[in-house]
């Protein structure tokens, strides 16, 4: 199975809340909450993919970020290399540009939402 490279933006605002969106039911890991992100295109760096996905999905522009975690995860039906970036400075107003529900939640509230399994160790580190 080909391993797919994914870039993800963990957005943390000045109130220390995190931006999460709901994955469409029909998608891989559908019905779970996620951080904005998606597949890295062939001509992109992981950083470029993270910035592009962040803008396409929720309309934010990342201005300061750092790689927070990189991990391999095997879902059985898909194998992924996931690059998680922590974005603590950004511009724009977040909205679900693909019609997806969106929430800002505190670190302790993150535990109340179902995330894909690859996210669990990353959320524990936040
Ligand atoms: N965006 C995102 N994807 C995650 C997270 N955790 C996790 O395991 N994934 C997995 C689910 C998917 O298999 C993959 C992301 O792919 P995606 O479906 O968002 O890709 P994309 O935005 O490029 O979408 P598309 O063009 O295929 O519609 O990574 C997460 O926190 N955010
Ligand atoms: Mg996506």
mmCIF file of N, CA and C and ligand atoms in Angstrom:
data_model
loop_
_atom_site.group_PDB
_atom_site.id
_atom_site.type_symbol
_atom_site.label_atom_id
_atom_site.label_comp_id
_atom_site.label_asym_id
_atom_site.label_seq_id
_atom_site.Cartn_x
_atom_site.Cartn_y
_atom_site.Cartn_z
ATOM 1 N N UNK A 1 0.858 -1.214 0.000
ATOM 2 C CA UNK A 1 0.000 0.000 0.000
ATOM 3 C C UNK A 1 0.886 1.253 0.000
ATOM 4 N N UNK A 2 0.530 2.214 -0.821
ATOM 5 C CA UNK A 2 1.309 3.454 -0.887
ATOM 6 C C UNK A 2 1.000 4.317 0.338
ATOM 7 N N UNK A 3 2.052 4.813 0.972
ATOM 8 C CA UNK A 3 1.841 5.674 2.134
ATOM 9 C C UNK A 3 1.506 7.083 1.634
ATOM 10 N N UNK A 4 0.442 7.660 2.156
ATOM 11 C CA UNK A 4 -0.014 8.997 1.730
ATOM 12 C C UNK A 4 0.485 10.039 2.729
ATOM 13 N N UNK A 5 1.044 11.146 2.204
ATOM 14 C CA UNK A 5 1.543 12.229 3.055
ATOM 15 C C UNK A 5 0.446 13.262 3.290
ATOM 16 N N UNK A 6 0.251 13.601 4.557
ATOM 17 C CA UNK A 6 -0.826 14.502 4.974
ATOM 18 C C UNK A 6 -0.246 15.630 5.828
ATOM 19 N N UNK A 7 -0.680 16.869 5.577
ATOM 20 C CA UNK A 7 -0.286 17.988 6.441
ATOM 21 C C UNK A 7 -1.501 18.533 7.167
ATOM 22 N N UNK A 8 -1.313 18.838 8.430
ATOM 23 C CA UNK A 8 -2.417 19.213 9.314
ATOM 24 C C UNK A 8 -2.047 20.464 10.114
ATOM 25 N N UNK A 9 -3.020 21.372 10.274
ATOM 26 C CA UNK A 9 -2.806 22.611 11.033
ATOM 27 C C UNK A 9 -3.567 22.553 12.360
ATOM 28 N N UNK A 10 -2.825 22.576 13.448
ATOM 29 C CA UNK A 10 -3.455 22.690 14.765
ATOM 30 C C UNK A 10 -3.455 24.179 15.093
ATOM 31 N N UNK A 11 -4.627 24.794 14.973
ATOM 32 C CA UNK A 11 -4.736 26.239 15.175
ATOM 33 C C UNK A 11 -5.054 26.521 16.635
ATOM 34 N N UNK A 12 -4.206 27.333 17.263
ATOM 35 C CA UNK A 12 -4.424 27.718 18.668
ATOM 36 C C UNK A 12 -4.557 29.234 18.706
ATOM 37 N N UNK A 13 -5.673 29.735 19.202
ATOM 38 C CA UNK A 13 -5.870 31.189 19.209
ATOM 39 C C UNK A 13 -5.389 31.821 20.518
ATOM 40 N N UNK A 14 -5.567 33.126 20.640
ATOM 41 C CA UNK A 14 -5.045 33.855 21.799
ATOM 42 C C UNK A 14 -5.715 33.407 23.097
ATOM 43 N N UNK A 15 -6.924 32.884 23.000
ATOM 44 C CA UNK A 15 -7.639 32.362 24.178
ATOM 45 C C UNK A 15 -7.261 30.902 24.463
ATOM 46 N N UNK A 16 -6.267 30.401 23.743
ATOM 47 C CA UNK A 16 -5.814 29.007 23.880
ATOM 48 C C UNK A 16 -6.890 28.004 23.498
ATOM 49 N N UNK A 17 -7.757 28.387 22.564
ATOM 50 C CA UNK A 17 -8.739 27.455 22.028
ATOM 51 C C UNK A 17 -8.241 26.905 20.695
ATOM 52 N N UNK A 18 -8.673 25.683 20.393
ATOM 53 C CA UNK A 18 -8.240 24.967 19.181
ATOM 54 C C UNK A 18 -9.400 24.865 18.198
ATOM 55 N N UNK A 19 -9.064 24.970 16.909
ATOM 56 C CA UNK A 19 -10.082 24.909 15.860
ATOM 57 C C UNK A 19 -10.250 23.462 15.372
ATOM 58 N N UNK A 20 -11.481 22.960 15.463
ATOM 59 C CA UNK A 20 -11.754 21.604 14.969
ATOM 60 C C UNK A 20 -12.934 21.638 14.003
ATOM 61 N N UNK A 21 -12.917 20.716 13.051
ATOM 62 C CA UNK A 21 -14.002 20.635 12.058
ATOM 63 C C UNK A 21 -14.433 19.176 11.948
ATOM 64 N N UNK A 22 -15.659 19.002 11.454
ATOM 65 C CA UNK A 22 -16.228 17.654 11.373
ATOM 66 C C UNK A 22 -15.991 17.052 9.981
ATOM 67 N N UNK A 23 -15.415 15.851 9.931
ATOM 68 C CA UNK A 23 -15.197 15.189 8.637
ATOM 69 C C UNK A 23 -16.522 14.685 8.083
ATOM 70 N N UNK A 24 -16.737 14.878 6.763
ATOM 71 C CA UNK A 24 -17.986 14.378 6.155
ATOM 72 C C UNK A 24 -18.134 12.870 6.371
ATOM 73 N N UNK A 25 -19.374 12.425 6.578
ATOM 74 C CA UNK A 25 -19.654 11.011 6.843
ATOM 75 C C UNK A 25 -19.043 10.078 5.811
ATOM 76 N N UNK A 26 -19.100 10.486 4.522
ATOM 77 C CA UNK A 26 -18.662 9.597 3.445
ATOM 78 C C UNK A 26 -17.142 9.536 3.291
ATOM 79 N N UNK A 27 -16.381 10.381 4.000
ATOM 80 C CA UNK A 27 -14.924 10.410 3.815
ATOM 81 C C UNK A 27 -14.251 9.373 4.709
ATOM 82 N N UNK A 28 -12.930 9.136 4.445
ATOM 83 C CA UNK A 28 -12.139 8.279 5.331
ATOM 84 C C UNK A 28 -12.186 8.871 6.732
ATOM 85 N N UNK A 29 -12.443 8.036 7.737
ATOM 86 C CA UNK A 29 -12.590 8.514 9.122
ATOM 87 C C UNK A 29 -13.754 9.518 9.238
ATOM 88 N N UNK A 30 -14.773 9.307 8.410
ATOM 89 C CA UNK A 30 -15.930 10.205 8.396
ATOM 90 C C UNK A 30 -16.684 10.211 9.718
ATOM 91 N N UNK A 31 -17.254 11.377 10.034
ATOM 92 C CA UNK A 31 -17.999 11.527 11.277
ATOM 93 C C UNK A 31 -17.115 11.832 12.475
ATOM 94 N N UNK A 32 -15.779 11.819 12.259
ATOM 95 C CA UNK A 32 -14.862 12.185 13.344
ATOM 96 C C UNK A 32 -14.503 13.668 13.207
ATOM 97 N N UNK A 33 -14.116 14.259 14.317
ATOM 98 C CA UNK A 33 -13.613 15.632 14.299
ATOM 99 C C UNK A 33 -12.151 15.615 13.918
ATOM 100 N N UNK A 34 -11.674 16.703 13.346
ATOM 101 C CA UNK A 34 -10.294 16.759 12.863
ATOM 102 C C UNK A 34 -9.771 18.182 12.983
ATOM 103 N N UNK A 35 -8.467 18.304 12.780
ATOM 104 C CA UNK A 35 -7.853 19.611 12.548
ATOM 105 C C UNK A 35 -7.806 19.785 11.032
ATOM 106 N N UNK A 36 -7.938 21.018 10.541
ATOM 107 C CA UNK A 36 -7.924 21.220 9.079
ATOM 108 C C UNK A 36 -6.643 20.649 8.469
ATOM 109 N N UNK A 37 -6.764 20.063 7.283
ATOM 110 C CA UNK A 37 -5.585 19.515 6.628
ATOM 111 C C UNK A 37 -5.956 18.612 5.483
ATOM 112 N N UNK A 38 -4.942 18.061 4.835
ATOM 113 C CA UNK A 38 -5.199 17.159 3.723
ATOM 114 C C UNK A 38 -3.918 16.720 3.051
ATOM 115 N N UNK A 39 -4.081 16.163 1.863
ATOM 116 C CA UNK A 39 -2.964 15.519 1.170
ATOM 117 C C UNK A 39 -1.935 16.524 0.649
ATOM 118 N N UNK A 40 -0.668 16.151 0.788
ATOM 119 C CA UNK A 40 0.425 16.960 0.236
ATOM 120 C C UNK A 40 0.539 16.632 -1.251
ATOM 121 N N UNK A 41 0.442 17.653 -2.110
ATOM 122 C CA UNK A 41 0.566 17.445 -3.561
ATOM 123 C C UNK A 41 2.043 17.228 -3.897
ATOM 124 N N UNK A 42 2.300 16.635 -5.088
ATOM 125 C CA UNK A 42 3.679 16.250 -5.444
ATOM 126 C C UNK A 42 4.636 17.430 -5.458
ATOM 127 N N UNK A 43 4.145 18.605 -5.875
ATOM 128 C CA UNK A 43 5.045 19.748 -6.026
ATOM 129 C C UNK A 43 5.108 20.623 -4.773
ATOM 130 N N UNK A 44 4.612 20.124 -3.654
ATOM 131 C CA UNK A 44 4.535 20.940 -2.435
ATOM 132 C C UNK A 44 5.433 20.422 -1.324
ATOM 133 N N UNK A 45 5.882 21.357 -0.467
ATOM 134 C CA UNK A 45 6.506 20.966 0.793
ATOM 135 C C UNK A 45 5.369 20.733 1.800
ATOM 136 N N UNK A 46 5.643 20.039 2.897
ATOM 137 C CA UNK A 46 4.607 19.858 3.923
ATOM 138 C C UNK A 46 4.055 21.201 4.434
ATOM 139 N N UNK A 47 4.935 22.199 4.578
ATOM 140 C CA UNK A 47 4.492 23.522 5.057
ATOM 141 C C UNK A 47 3.523 24.163 4.065
ATOM 142 N N UNK A 48 3.877 24.089 2.775
ATOM 143 C CA UNK A 48 3.002 24.682 1.747
ATOM 144 C C UNK A 48 1.642 23.995 1.737
ATOM 145 N N UNK A 49 1.635 22.689 1.864
ATOM 146 C CA UNK A 49 0.366 21.946 1.864
ATOM 147 C C UNK A 49 -0.483 22.344 3.068
ATOM 148 N N UNK A 50 0.146 22.477 4.227
ATOM 149 C CA UNK A 50 -0.588 22.867 5.432
ATOM 150 C C UNK A 50 -1.236 24.243 5.226
ATOM 151 N N UNK A 51 -0.455 25.196 4.705
ATOM 152 C CA UNK A 51 -0.975 26.555 4.490
ATOM 153 C C UNK A 51 -2.108 26.542 3.460
ATOM 154 N N UNK A 52 -1.946 25.796 2.386
ATOM 155 C CA UNK A 52 -2.978 25.732 1.348
ATOM 156 C C UNK A 52 -4.264 25.102 1.886
ATOM 157 N N UNK A 53 -4.144 23.968 2.550
ATOM 158 C CA UNK A 53 -5.333 23.284 3.085
ATOM 159 C C UNK A 53 -6.040 24.162 4.117
ATOM 160 N N UNK A 54 -5.248 24.835 4.938
ATOM 161 C CA UNK A 54 -5.838 25.693 5.974
ATOM 162 C C UNK A 54 -6.690 26.784 5.341
ATOM 163 N N UNK A 55 -6.153 27.377 4.271
ATOM 164 C CA UNK A 55 -6.911 28.436 3.600
ATOM 165 C C UNK A 55 -8.124 27.861 2.863
ATOM 166 N N UNK A 56 -7.923 26.776 2.134
ATOM 167 C CA UNK A 56 -9.030 26.180 1.361
ATOM 168 C C UNK A 56 -10.176 25.715 2.252
ATOM 169 N N UNK A 57 -9.849 25.139 3.380
ATOM 170 C CA UNK A 57 -10.889 24.505 4.214
ATOM 171 C C UNK A 57 -11.558 25.473 5.184
ATOM 172 N N UNK A 58 -10.782 26.397 5.773
ATOM 173 C CA UNK A 58 -11.382 27.286 6.784
ATOM 174 C C UNK A 58 -11.076 28.768 6.595
ATOM 175 N N UNK A 59 -10.343 29.125 5.540
ATOM 176 C CA UNK A 59 -10.132 30.533 5.217
ATOM 177 C C UNK A 59 -9.125 31.269 6.085
ATOM 178 N N UNK A 60 -8.242 30.528 6.769
ATOM 179 C CA UNK A 60 -7.213 31.187 7.580
ATOM 180 C C UNK A 60 -5.863 31.142 6.877
ATOM 181 N N UNK A 61 -5.058 32.188 7.123
ATOM 182 C CA UNK A 61 -3.698 32.251 6.601
ATOM 183 C C UNK A 61 -2.729 32.128 7.776
ATOM 184 N N UNK A 62 -1.896 31.107 7.744
ATOM 185 C CA UNK A 62 -0.935 30.872 8.837
ATOM 186 C C UNK A 62 0.226 31.836 8.712
ATOM 187 N N UNK A 63 0.585 32.530 9.808
ATOM 188 C CA UNK A 63 1.750 33.402 9.728
ATOM 189 C C UNK A 63 2.898 32.909 10.602
ATOM 190 N N UNK A 64 2.624 32.160 11.655
ATOM 191 C CA UNK A 64 3.723 31.562 12.433
ATOM 192 C C UNK A 64 3.345 30.154 12.814
ATOM 193 N N UNK A 65 4.239 29.232 12.515
ATOM 194 C CA UNK A 65 3.931 27.834 12.797
ATOM 195 C C UNK A 65 5.211 27.045 12.967
ATOM 196 N N UNK A 66 5.102 25.888 13.603
ATOM 197 C CA UNK A 66 6.240 24.988 13.720
ATOM 198 C C UNK A 66 5.752 23.553 13.655
ATOM 199 N N UNK A 67 6.635 22.667 13.180
ATOM 200 C CA UNK A 67 6.285 21.248 13.151
ATOM 201 C C UNK A 67 6.151 20.775 14.592
ATOM 202 N N UNK A 68 5.018 20.202 14.930
ATOM 203 C CA UNK A 68 4.734 19.780 16.300
ATOM 204 C C UNK A 68 4.934 18.277 16.456
ATOM 205 N N UNK A 69 4.530 17.526 15.434
ATOM 206 C CA UNK A 69 4.671 16.070 15.486
ATOM 207 C C UNK A 69 4.613 15.512 14.075
ATOM 208 N N UNK A 70 5.457 14.529 13.809
ATOM 209 C CA UNK A 70 5.352 13.803 12.540
ATOM 210 C C UNK A 70 5.220 12.345 12.900
ATOM 211 N N UNK A 71 4.181 11.690 12.370
ATOM 212 C CA UNK A 71 4.038 10.279 12.696
ATOM 213 C C UNK A 71 3.460 9.474 11.541
ATOM 214 N N UNK A 72 3.785 8.180 11.579
ATOM 215 C CA UNK A 72 3.212 7.222 10.624
ATOM 216 C C UNK A 72 2.051 6.550 11.325
ATOM 217 N N UNK A 73 0.933 6.382 10.584
ATOM 218 C CA UNK A 73 -0.189 5.662 11.189
ATOM 219 C C UNK A 73 -0.833 4.752 10.155
ATOM 220 N N UNK A 74 -1.060 3.505 10.574
ATOM 221 C CA UNK A 74 -1.676 2.502 9.696
ATOM 222 C C UNK A 74 -3.115 2.273 10.145
ATOM 223 N N UNK A 75 -4.075 2.753 9.311
ATOM 224 C CA UNK A 75 -5.492 2.552 9.634
ATOM 225 C C UNK A 75 -6.013 1.206 9.112
ATOM 226 N N UNK A 76 -5.133 0.423 8.481
ATOM 227 C CA UNK A 76 -5.589 -0.837 7.901
ATOM 228 C C UNK A 76 -6.009 -0.617 6.466
ATOM 229 N N UNK A 77 -6.974 0.272 6.228
ATOM 230 C CA UNK A 77 -7.395 0.594 4.863
ATOM 231 C C UNK A 77 -6.552 1.710 4.260
ATOM 232 N N UNK A 78 -5.796 2.440 5.081
ATOM 233 C CA UNK A 78 -4.938 3.530 4.601
ATOM 234 C C UNK A 78 -3.728 3.653 5.507
ATOM 235 N N UNK A 79 -2.557 3.926 4.872
ATOM 236 C CA UNK A 79 -1.337 4.178 5.647
ATOM 237 C C UNK A 79 -0.918 5.618 5.409
ATOM 238 N N UNK A 80 -0.712 6.350 6.477
ATOM 239 C CA UNK A 80 -0.465 7.785 6.362
ATOM 240 C C UNK A 80 0.811 8.219 7.071
ATOM 241 N N UNK A 81 1.507 9.192 6.456
ATOM 242 C CA UNK A 81 2.542 9.966 7.142
ATOM 243 C C UNK A 81 1.882 11.292 7.464
ATOM 244 N N UNK A 82 1.765 11.619 8.729
ATOM 245 C CA UNK A 82 1.040 12.830 9.131
ATOM 246 C C UNK A 82 2.004 13.867 9.708
ATOM 247 N N UNK A 83 1.962 15.080 9.138
ATOM 248 C CA UNK A 83 2.748 16.201 9.645
ATOM 249 C C UNK A 83 1.784 17.136 10.369
ATOM 250 N N UNK A 84 1.929 17.245 11.662
ATOM 251 C CA UNK A 84 1.066 18.138 12.443
ATOM 252 C C UNK A 84 1.841 19.423 12.749
ATOM 253 N N UNK A 85 1.312 20.542 12.316
ATOM 254 C CA UNK A 85 1.922 21.846 12.611
ATOM 255 C C UNK A 85 1.106 22.565 13.668
ATOM 256 N N UNK A 86 1.791 23.201 14.605
ATOM 257 C CA UNK A 86 1.107 24.047 15.577
ATOM 258 C C UNK A 86 1.163 25.481 15.050
ATOM 259 N N UNK A 87 -0.007 26.077 14.841
ATOM 260 C CA UNK A 87 -0.119 27.418 14.268
ATOM 261 C C UNK A 87 -0.657 28.346 15.348
ATOM 262 N N UNK A 88 0.206 29.231 15.837
ATOM 263 C CA UNK A 88 -0.221 30.097 16.930
ATOM 264 C C UNK A 88 -0.396 31.546 16.483
ATOM 265 N N UNK A 89 -0.142 31.806 15.215
ATOM 266 C CA UNK A 89 -0.361 33.148 14.686
ATOM 267 C C UNK A 89 -0.927 33.018 13.278
ATOM 268 N N UNK A 90 -2.041 33.683 13.032
ATOM 269 C CA UNK A 90 -2.732 33.530 11.743
ATOM 270 C C UNK A 90 -3.616 34.743 11.523
ATOM 271 N N UNK A 91 -4.062 34.932 10.286
ATOM 272 C CA UNK A 91 -5.006 36.005 9.993
ATOM 273 C C UNK A 91 -6.246 35.410 9.341
ATOM 274 N N UNK A 92 -7.349 36.166 9.427
ATOM 275 C CA UNK A 92 -8.612 35.727 8.836
ATOM 276 C C UNK A 92 -9.607 35.322 9.904
ATOM 277 N N UNK A 93 -10.831 35.069 9.438
ATOM 278 C CA UNK A 93 -11.920 34.614 10.309
ATOM 279 C C UNK A 93 -12.256 33.192 9.894
ATOM 280 N N UNK A 94 -12.234 32.278 10.832
ATOM 281 C CA UNK A 94 -12.469 30.879 10.468
ATOM 282 C C UNK A 94 -13.927 30.614 10.103
ATOM 283 N N UNK A 95 -14.122 29.934 8.981
ATOM 284 C CA UNK A 95 -15.462 29.463 8.624
ATOM 285 C C UNK A 95 -15.310 28.160 7.849
ATOM 286 N N UNK A 96 -16.323 27.331 7.896
ATOM 287 C CA UNK A 96 -16.260 26.039 7.209
ATOM 288 C C UNK A 96 -16.519 26.225 5.724
ATOM 289 N N UNK A 97 -15.458 26.461 4.938
ATOM 290 C CA UNK A 97 -15.623 26.816 3.517
ATOM 291 C C UNK A 97 -16.149 25.671 2.671
ATOM 292 N N UNK A 98 -16.113 24.457 3.223
ATOM 293 C CA UNK A 98 -16.667 23.319 2.486
ATOM 294 C C UNK A 98 -17.988 22.891 3.136
ATOM 295 N N UNK A 99 -18.564 23.809 3.939
ATOM 296 C CA UNK A 99 -19.854 23.535 4.574
ATOM 297 C C UNK A 99 -19.744 22.693 5.838
ATOM 298 N N UNK A 100 -18.514 22.426 6.274
ATOM 299 C CA UNK A 100 -18.330 21.538 7.428
ATOM 300 C C UNK A 100 -18.532 22.292 8.746
ATOM 301 N N UNK A 101 -19.164 21.662 9.742
ATOM 302 C CA UNK A 101 -19.281 22.272 11.058
ATOM 303 C C UNK A 101 -17.895 22.542 11.653
ATOM 304 N N UNK A 102 -17.789 23.648 12.397
ATOM 305 C CA UNK A 102 -16.497 24.092 12.924
ATOM 306 C C UNK A 102 -16.696 24.564 14.365
ATOM 307 N N UNK A 103 -15.726 24.285 15.226
ATOM 308 C CA UNK A 103 -15.808 24.733 16.629
ATOM 309 C C UNK A 103 -14.434 25.156 17.126
ATOM 310 N N UNK A 104 -14.453 26.090 18.080
ATOM 311 C CA UNK A 104 -13.249 26.449 18.835
ATOM 312 C C UNK A 104 -13.426 25.836 20.216
ATOM 313 N N UNK A 105 -12.483 25.008 20.642
ATOM 314 C CA UNK A 105 -12.629 24.339 21.945
ATOM 315 C C UNK A 105 -11.332 24.412 22.744
ATOM 316 N N UNK A 106 -11.486 24.386 24.071
ATOM 317 C CA UNK A 106 -10.315 24.404 24.951
ATOM 318 C C UNK A 106 -9.636 23.034 24.925
ATOM 319 N N UNK A 107 -8.429 22.979 25.473
ATOM 320 C CA UNK A 107 -7.694 21.712 25.505
ATOM 321 C C UNK A 107 -8.508 20.644 26.237
ATOM 322 N N UNK A 108 -9.123 20.991 27.365
ATOM 323 C CA UNK A 108 -9.861 19.959 28.104
ATOM 324 C C UNK A 108 -11.117 19.510 27.347
ATOM 325 N N UNK A 109 -11.728 20.428 26.586
ATOM 326 C CA UNK A 109 -12.915 20.050 25.797
ATOM 327 C C UNK A 109 -12.591 19.103 24.646
ATOM 328 N N UNK A 110 -11.326 19.104 24.183
ATOM 329 C CA UNK A 110 -10.954 18.222 23.060
ATOM 330 C C UNK A 110 -11.291 16.767 23.374
ATOM 331 N N UNK A 111 -11.221 16.411 24.649
ATOM 332 C CA UNK A 111 -11.488 15.026 25.064
ATOM 333 C C UNK A 111 -12.937 14.616 24.819
ATOM 334 N N UNK A 112 -13.835 15.595 24.642
ATOM 335 C CA UNK A 112 -15.258 15.288 24.447
ATOM 336 C C UNK A 112 -15.593 14.965 22.988
ATOM 337 N N UNK A 113 -14.615 15.104 22.092
ATOM 338 C CA UNK A 113 -14.875 14.889 20.664
ATOM 339 C C UNK A 113 -14.132 13.646 20.178
ATOM 340 N N UNK A 114 -14.765 12.909 19.262
ATOM 341 C CA UNK A 114 -14.126 11.720 18.685
ATOM 342 C C UNK A 114 -13.221 12.152 17.540
ATOM 343 N N UNK A 115 -11.927 11.815 17.641
ATOM 344 C CA UNK A 115 -10.929 12.123 16.607
ATOM 345 C C UNK A 115 -10.423 10.825 15.984
ATOM 346 N N UNK A 116 -9.839 10.906 14.778
ATOM 347 C CA UNK A 116 -9.166 9.722 14.239
ATOM 348 C C UNK A 116 -8.080 9.276 15.223
ATOM 349 N N UNK A 117 -7.823 7.979 15.222
ATOM 350 C CA UNK A 117 -6.907 7.414 16.225
ATOM 351 C C UNK A 117 -5.503 8.018 16.180
ATOM 352 N N UNK A 118 -5.049 8.406 14.997
ATOM 353 C CA UNK A 118 -3.702 8.991 14.864
ATOM 354 C C UNK A 118 -3.558 10.273 15.687
ATOM 355 N N UNK A 119 -4.687 10.927 15.980
ATOM 356 C CA UNK A 119 -4.624 12.209 16.679
ATOM 357 C C UNK A 119 -4.430 12.066 18.184
ATOM 358 N N UNK A 120 -4.700 10.885 18.719
ATOM 359 C CA UNK A 120 -4.788 10.791 20.177
ATOM 360 C C UNK A 120 -3.481 11.137 20.886
ATOM 361 N N UNK A 121 -2.340 10.608 20.380
ATOM 362 C CA UNK A 121 -1.064 10.898 21.042
ATOM 363 C C UNK A 121 -0.681 12.365 20.846
ATOM 364 N N UNK A 122 -1.112 12.943 19.723
ATOM 365 C CA UNK A 122 -0.783 14.338 19.430
ATOM 366 C C UNK A 122 -1.575 15.256 20.361
ATOM 367 N N UNK A 123 -2.851 14.965 20.538
ATOM 368 C CA UNK A 123 -3.700 15.772 21.421
ATOM 369 C C UNK A 123 -3.191 15.680 22.865
ATOM 370 N N UNK A 124 -2.720 14.511 23.251
ATOM 371 C CA UNK A 124 -2.205 14.335 24.614
ATOM 372 C C UNK A 124 -0.989 15.230 24.871
ATOM 373 N N UNK A 125 -0.239 15.560 23.795
ATOM 374 C CA UNK A 125 0.976 16.388 23.922
ATOM 375 C C UNK A 125 0.722 17.883 23.931
ATOM 376 N N UNK A 126 -0.508 18.284 23.570
ATOM 377 C CA UNK A 126 -0.797 19.721 23.425
ATOM 378 C C UNK A 126 -0.748 20.443 24.769
HETATM 379 N N1 LIG B 1 -7.372 16.787 7.962
HETATM 380 C C1 LIG B 1 -7.101 15.861 8.842
HETATM 381 N N2 LIG B 1 -6.931 14.573 8.450
HETATM 382 C C2 LIG B 1 -6.648 13.682 9.410
HETATM 383 C C3 LIG B 1 -6.518 14.018 10.776
HETATM 384 N N3 LIG B 1 -6.217 12.888 11.470
HETATM 385 C C4 LIG B 1 -6.156 11.855 10.581
HETATM 386 O O1 LIG B 1 -5.899 10.692 10.828
HETATM 387 N N4 LIG B 1 -6.431 12.352 9.323
HETATM 388 C C5 LIG B 1 -6.487 11.518 8.127
HETATM 389 C C6 LIG B 1 -7.873 11.352 7.542
HETATM 390 C C7 LIG B 1 -7.606 11.236 6.050
HETATM 391 O O2 LIG B 1 -7.298 9.877 5.752
HETATM 392 C C8 LIG B 1 -6.353 12.076 5.858
HETATM 393 C C9 LIG B 1 -6.682 13.493 5.413
HETATM 394 O O3 LIG B 1 -7.132 13.477 4.140
HETATM 395 P P1 LIG B 1 -8.286 14.451 3.642
HETATM 396 O O4 LIG B 1 -9.446 13.624 3.297
HETATM 397 O O5 LIG B 1 -8.502 15.570 4.606
HETATM 398 O O6 LIG B 1 -7.562 14.984 2.351
HETATM 399 P P2 LIG B 1 -7.917 16.285 1.504
HETATM 400 O O7 LIG B 1 -8.293 17.397 2.407
HETATM 401 O O8 LIG B 1 -6.742 16.459 0.573
HETATM 402 O O9 LIG B 1 -9.246 15.844 0.784
HETATM 403 P P3 LIG B 1 -9.658 15.357 -0.638
HETATM 404 O O10 LIG B 1 -8.993 16.266 -1.619
HETATM 405 O O11 LIG B 1 -9.204 13.923 -0.727
HETATM 406 O O12 LIG B 1 -11.139 15.478 -0.569
HETATM 407 O O13 LIG B 1 -5.711 12.150 7.119
HETATM 408 C C10 LIG B 1 -6.699 15.368 11.168
HETATM 409 O O14 LIG B 1 -6.618 15.760 12.329
HETATM 410 N N5 LIG B 1 -6.994 16.247 10.165
HETATM 411 MG MG1 LIG B 2 -8.985 17.669 4.375
#
